[in-house]
């Protein structure tokens, strides 16, 4: 459940960066380069969280035989 909560937070960040990038076209105070970097970083974080979630789920569904 913790990984799902983290993923939701990162998805929220990514949506914010996308929204700000859209606004940046009309607002020169926003740095599109930095926003793009933050969006890319959020994407990398989502990839990592998805990988961790997949491994955790697999371990829970088919635990190794302790014998």
N, CA, C and O of each residue as an XYZ file, in Angstrom:
268
protein
N       0.817     -1.189      0.000
C       0.000      0.000      0.000
C       0.866      1.260      0.000
O       0.463      2.285     -0.550
N       2.027      1.196      0.598
C       2.919      2.346      0.628
C       3.404      2.752     -0.750
O       3.484      3.941     -1.058
N       3.733      1.762     -1.588
C       4.203      2.074     -2.932
C       3.104      2.725     -3.766
O       3.366      3.620     -4.569
N       1.875      2.263     -3.565
C       0.753      2.864     -4.291
C       0.571      4.333     -3.901
O       0.312      5.181     -4.754
N       0.706      4.620     -2.620
C       0.572      5.998     -2.146
C       1.692      6.871     -2.714
O       1.447      8.003     -3.129
N       2.908      6.353     -2.733
C       4.021      7.103     -3.318
C       3.774      7.371     -4.794
O       4.039      8.465     -5.292
N       3.259      6.352     -5.492
C       3.003      6.499     -6.924
C       1.966      7.596     -7.176
O       2.111      8.398     -8.099
N       0.931      7.621     -6.356
C      -0.088      8.660     -6.515
C       0.514     10.055     -6.326
O       0.170     10.990     -7.049
N       1.408     10.185     -5.354
C       2.065     11.468     -5.131
C       2.920     11.888     -6.318
O       2.907     13.051     -6.721
N       3.657     10.946     -6.871
C       4.510     11.252     -8.025
C       3.653     11.572     -9.248
O       3.993     12.467    -10.021
N       2.540     10.847     -9.433
C       1.638     11.163    -10.534
C       1.094     12.586    -10.396
O       0.963     13.310    -11.382
N       0.785     12.970     -9.172
C       0.313     14.335     -8.923
C       1.359     15.368     -9.299
O       1.049     16.388     -9.914
N       2.613     15.092     -8.919
C       3.701     16.006     -9.295
C       3.813     16.116    -10.808
O       3.947     17.213    -11.351
N       3.758     14.976    -11.483
C       3.894     14.971    -12.942
C       2.776     15.801    -13.588
O       3.021     16.545    -14.538
N       1.566     15.672    -13.071
C       0.461     16.468    -13.609
C       0.694     17.957    -13.385
O       0.382     18.774    -14.252
N       1.236     18.309    -12.236
C       1.551     19.707    -11.957
C       2.589     20.233    -12.938
O       2.425     21.316    -13.501
N       3.664     19.465    -13.146
C       4.713     19.914    -14.072
C       4.147     20.071    -15.483
O       4.484     21.029    -16.180
N       3.286     19.137    -15.913
C       2.665     19.249    -17.242
C       1.805     20.514    -17.343
O       1.855     21.236    -18.339
N       1.038     20.760    -16.321
C       0.178     21.952    -16.319
C       1.013     23.231    -16.380
O       0.707     24.151    -17.138
N       2.066     23.271    -15.577
C       2.923     24.458    -15.574
C       3.640     24.634    -16.910
O       3.859     25.762    -17.352
N       4.004     23.533    -17.550
C       4.623     23.629    -18.878
C       3.646     24.229    -19.888
O       4.039     25.024    -20.742
N       2.386     23.849    -19.787
C       1.373     24.403    -20.688
C       1.202     25.900    -20.456
O       1.035     26.664    -21.406
N       1.243     26.315    -19.203
C       1.102     27.734    -18.860
C       2.361     28.513    -19.247
O       2.286     29.696    -19.578
N       3.499     27.854    -19.204
C       4.782     28.519    -19.475
C       4.840     29.126    -20.870
O       5.623     30.044    -21.117
N       4.023     28.622    -21.777
C       3.982     29.187    -23.128
C       3.580     30.664    -23.073
O       4.003     31.465    -23.907
N       2.766     31.006    -22.088
C       2.254     32.372    -21.970
C       2.852     33.143    -20.789
O       2.548     34.321    -20.604
N       3.679     32.503    -20.011
C       4.223     33.140    -18.807
C       5.731     32.930    -18.759
O       6.212     31.840    -18.451
N       6.454     33.979    -19.064
C       7.914     33.880    -19.145
C       8.595     33.714    -17.785
O       9.798     33.461    -17.722
N       7.834     33.854    -16.703
C       8.421     33.648    -15.376
C       8.738     32.176    -15.133
O       9.575     31.844    -14.293
N       8.073     31.305    -15.865
C       8.272     29.866    -15.686
C       9.382     29.381    -16.612
O       9.423     29.740    -17.789
N      10.270     28.572    -16.076
C      11.410     28.065    -16.832
C      11.058     26.702    -17.429
O      11.012     25.699    -16.716
N      10.813     26.673    -18.727
C      10.387     25.436    -19.370
C      11.440     24.335    -19.262
O      11.102     23.159    -19.130
N      12.705     24.713    -19.319
C      13.769     23.714    -19.205
C      13.736     22.997    -17.861
O      13.835     21.772    -17.791
N      13.597     23.766    -16.818
C      13.548     23.182    -15.464
C      12.291     22.349    -15.280
O      12.345     21.270    -14.690
N      11.164     22.832    -15.775
C       9.924     22.069    -15.668
C      10.008     20.755    -16.440
O       9.490     19.731    -15.996
N      10.660     20.795    -17.588
C      10.853     19.562    -18.366
C      11.722     18.567    -17.604
O      11.459     17.364    -17.614
N      12.756     19.077    -16.947
C      13.617     18.209    -16.130
C      12.823     17.567    -14.997
O      12.967     16.374    -14.728
N      11.990     18.360    -14.339
C      11.180     17.836    -13.236
C      10.179     16.800    -13.732
O       9.931     15.801    -13.057
N       9.608     17.033    -14.898
C       8.670     16.072    -15.474
C       9.386     14.770    -15.830
O       8.860     13.682    -15.595
N      10.572     14.884    -16.391
C      11.355     13.686    -16.714
C      11.725     12.920    -15.443
O      11.653     11.692    -15.404
N      12.112     13.644    -14.429
C      12.458     13.012    -13.155
C      11.256     12.276    -12.562
O      11.401     11.169    -12.044
N      10.085     12.879    -12.635
C       8.874     12.216    -12.153
C       8.619     10.942    -12.958
O       8.216      9.922    -12.399
N       8.849     11.000    -14.255
C       8.700      9.805    -15.083
C       9.642      8.693    -14.661
O       9.256      7.525    -14.612
N      10.873      9.058    -14.359
C      11.852      8.066    -13.880
C      11.424      7.492    -12.532
O      11.570      6.295    -12.287
N      10.904      8.339    -11.673
C      10.434      7.868    -10.373
C       9.267      6.900    -10.544
O       9.191      5.894     -9.838
N       8.363      7.191    -11.467
C       7.244      6.282    -11.721
C       7.731      4.933    -12.233
O       7.207      3.890    -11.842
N       8.725      4.955    -13.100
C       9.299      3.710    -13.612
C       9.890      2.890    -12.472
O       9.681      1.680    -12.396
N      10.623      3.550    -11.592
C      11.215      2.863    -10.447
C      10.144      2.292     -9.524
O      10.233      1.142     -9.093
N       9.141      3.096     -9.228
C       8.065      2.626     -8.351
C       7.301      1.465     -8.972
O       6.920      0.529     -8.268
N       7.072      1.513    -10.278
C       6.391      0.401    -10.953
C       7.213     -0.874    -10.873
O       6.662     -1.958    -10.677
N       8.518     -0.754    -11.020
C       9.404     -1.912    -10.917
C       9.383     -2.491     -9.508
O       9.284     -3.705     -9.328
N       9.476     -1.623     -8.522
C       9.419     -2.081     -7.130
C       8.083     -2.740     -6.821
O       8.033     -3.758     -6.130
N       7.017     -2.168     -7.326
C       5.679     -2.722     -7.095
C       5.559     -4.101     -7.727
O       5.020     -5.027     -7.121
N       6.060     -4.232     -8.936
C       6.009     -5.520     -9.635
C       6.789     -6.585     -8.880
O       6.308     -7.705     -8.708
N       7.988     -6.243     -8.429
C       8.799     -7.206     -7.678
C       8.152     -7.571     -6.353
O       8.162     -8.735     -5.950
N       7.594     -6.584     -5.682
C       6.947     -6.839     -4.395
C       5.723     -7.725     -4.577
O       5.503     -8.660     -3.807
N       4.938     -7.429     -5.590
C       3.743     -8.226     -5.859
C       4.114     -9.659     -6.191
O       3.483    -10.598     -5.704
N       5.133     -9.831     -7.018
C       5.578    -11.180     -7.378
C       6.039    -11.953     -6.150
O       5.747    -13.141     -6.009
N       6.753    -11.281     -5.270
C       7.247    -11.944     -4.056
C       6.094    -12.336     -3.137
O       6.165    -13.367     -2.468
N       5.053    -11.546     -3.094
C       3.912    -11.861     -2.247
C       3.063    -12.992     -2.816
O       2.528    -13.817     -2.076
N       2.950    -13.017     -4.133
C       2.109    -14.023     -4.772
C       2.790    -15.391     -4.799
O       2.142    -16.412     -4.572
N       4.066    -15.411     -5.071
C       4.775    -16.688     -5.149
C       6.045    -16.656     -4.308
O       7.149    -16.573     -4.848
N       5.893    -16.720     -3.002
C       7.076    -16.718     -2.128
C       7.926    -17.950     -2.381
O       7.431    -19.023     -2.726
N       9.205    -17.756     -2.198
C      10.132    -18.887     -2.366
C       9.914    -19.906     -1.253
O       9.529    -19.565     -0.134
N      10.168    -21.150     -1.591
C      10.030    -22.247     -0.612
C      11.163    -22.116      0.408
O      12.335    -22.143      0.031
N      10.827    -21.974      1.703
C      11.877    -21.790      2.708
C      12.721    -23.050      2.956
O      13.759    -22.984      3.615
N      12.277    -24.180      2.432
C      13.007    -25.439      2.693
C      14.202    -25.623      1.835
O      14.897    -26.632      1.952
